[in-house]
Amino acid sequence: MKNSAMIEACLACFAACEMCATECIKMISADHLRCIALCRDCAEICALCIKLEQRDSEFSHDVMQLCVESCTACAAECEKFAAHHDHCRECAEVCRKCASECQAA
């Protein structure tokens, strides 16, 4: 499969971001609103990366660059809560890996 490492990283990031957003929503804390928003955006961009890569879209590379930016922003926000919430720590780690794979692709 073409760019299989990037696709695997995007799948893992999608799942981690969805879980993190869900757990942050359950906390009902205004402190986590940006984390929730970035996780949701990041998950959607990761899914789009996978779709465009699979169909060999001419826009795949452009969306991968957006994914790098989205994953980096999401990781930075999740890292603010990483010491207190495992889901935020795990999400930040997975986002960093996804950004790296999309950058390399």
GROMACS .gro file of C-alpha atoms in nm:
model
  105
    1MET     CA    1   0.000   0.000   0.000
    2LYS     CA    2   0.131   0.342  -0.092
    3ASN     CA    3   0.229   0.554   0.211
    4SER     CA    4   0.111   0.283   0.449
    5ALA     CA    5   0.300   0.434   0.745
    6MET     CA    6   0.124   0.767   0.692
    7ILE     CA    7  -0.214   0.598   0.660
    8GLU     CA    8  -0.157   0.394   0.976
    9ALA     CA    9  -0.049   0.709   1.163
   10CYS     CA   10  -0.356   0.897   1.042
   11LEU     CA   11  -0.585   0.611   1.150
   12ALA     CA   12  -0.427   0.603   1.495
   13CYS     CA   13  -0.448   0.981   1.522
   14PHE     CA   14  -0.812   0.982   1.416
   15ALA     CA   15  -0.895   0.731   1.690
   16ALA     CA   16  -0.688   0.906   1.958
   17CYS     CA   17  -0.837   1.246   1.877
   18GLU     CA   18  -1.194   1.114   1.884
   19MET     CA   19  -1.131   0.947   2.220
   20CYS     CA   20  -0.962   1.255   2.366
   21ALA     CA   21  -1.241   1.486   2.252
   22THR     CA   22  -1.503   1.251   2.398
   23GLU     CA   23  -1.324   1.226   2.733
   24CYS     CA   24  -1.274   1.603   2.748
   25ILE     CA   25  -1.645   1.658   2.674
   26LYS     CA   26  -1.732   1.432   2.967
   27MET     CA   27  -1.529   1.655   3.200
   28ILE     CA   28  -1.757   1.952   3.129
   29SER     CA   29  -1.478   2.204   3.174
   30ALA     CA   30  -1.438   2.525   2.978
   31ASP     CA   31  -1.060   2.477   3.010
   32HIS     CA   32  -1.083   2.192   2.760
   33LEU     CA   33  -1.291   2.360   2.489
   34ARG     CA   34  -0.996   2.435   2.261
   35CYS     CA   35  -0.865   2.081   2.313
   36ILE     CA   36  -1.201   1.940   2.206
   37ALA     CA   37  -1.220   2.164   1.899
   38LEU     CA   38  -0.865   2.087   1.787
   39CYS     CA   39  -0.911   1.713   1.842
   40ARG     CA   40  -1.228   1.713   1.635
   41ASP     CA   41  -1.064   1.911   1.354
   42CYS     CA   42  -0.754   1.693   1.362
   43ALA     CA   43  -0.962   1.373   1.344
   44GLU     CA   44  -1.150   1.500   1.039
   45ILE     CA   45  -0.833   1.613   0.862
   46CYS     CA   46  -0.668   1.276   0.930
   47ALA     CA   47  -0.970   1.097   0.781
   48LEU     CA   48  -0.955   1.322   0.477
   49CYS     CA   49  -0.582   1.251   0.437
   50ILE     CA   50  -0.653   0.881   0.422
   51LYS     CA   51  -0.936   0.920   0.172
   52LEU     CA   52  -0.740   1.146  -0.062
   53GLU     CA   53  -0.428   0.931  -0.045
   54GLN     CA   54  -0.626   0.617  -0.125
   55ARG     CA   55  -0.783   0.776  -0.432
   56ASP     CA   56  -0.450   0.927  -0.544
   57SER     CA   57  -0.595   1.277  -0.532
   58GLU     CA   58  -0.399   1.569  -0.669
   59PHE     CA   59  -0.478   1.744  -0.340
   60SER     CA   60  -0.338   1.471  -0.117
   61HIS     CA   61  -0.007   1.646  -0.053
   62ASP     CA   62  -0.180   1.977   0.030
   63VAL     CA   63  -0.408   1.808   0.282
   64MET     CA   64  -0.111   1.624   0.434
   65GLN     CA   65   0.054   1.960   0.499
   66LEU     CA   66  -0.266   2.080   0.664
   67CYS     CA   67  -0.262   1.759   0.867
   68VAL     CA   68   0.090   1.841   0.989
   69GLU     CA   69  -0.032   2.181   1.108
   70SER     CA   70  -0.347   2.039   1.264
   71CYS     CA   71  -0.165   1.756   1.442
   72THR     CA   72   0.101   1.993   1.571
   73ALA     CA   73  -0.158   2.234   1.711
   74CYS     CA   74  -0.360   1.951   1.864
   75ALA     CA   75  -0.052   1.797   2.023
   76ALA     CA   76   0.052   2.130   2.174
   77GLU     CA   77  -0.293   2.181   2.326
   78CYS     CA   78  -0.322   1.824   2.456
   79GLU     CA   79   0.024   1.849   2.612
   80LYS     CA   80  -0.110   2.124   2.840
   81PHE     CA   81  -0.325   1.857   3.010
   82ALA     CA   82  -0.096   1.556   2.964
   83ALA     CA   83   0.025   1.547   3.322
   84HIS     CA   84  -0.331   1.507   3.452
   85HIS     CA   85  -0.512   1.315   3.178
   86ASP     CA   86  -0.379   1.002   3.008
   87HIS     CA   87  -0.606   1.051   2.707
   88CYS     CA   88  -0.452   1.393   2.643
   89ARG     CA   89  -0.099   1.257   2.681
   90GLU     CA   90  -0.169   0.968   2.446
   91CYS     CA   91  -0.338   1.197   2.194
   92ALA     CA   92  -0.042   1.436   2.194
   93GLU     CA   93   0.200   1.149   2.132
   94VAL     CA   94  -0.005   1.006   1.847
   95CYS     CA   95  -0.053   1.352   1.693
   96ARG     CA   96   0.323   1.413   1.693
   97LYS     CA   97   0.383   1.081   1.521
   98CYS     CA   98   0.114   1.153   1.263
   99ALA     CA   99   0.260   1.497   1.191
  100SER     CA  100   0.599   1.335   1.138
  101GLU     CA  101   0.462   1.070   0.900
  102CYS     CA  102   0.262   1.324   0.698
  103GLN     CA  103   0.567   1.551   0.676
  104ALA     CA  104   0.777   1.263   0.545
  105ALA     CA  105   0.519   1.143   0.291
   0.00000   0.00000   0.00000
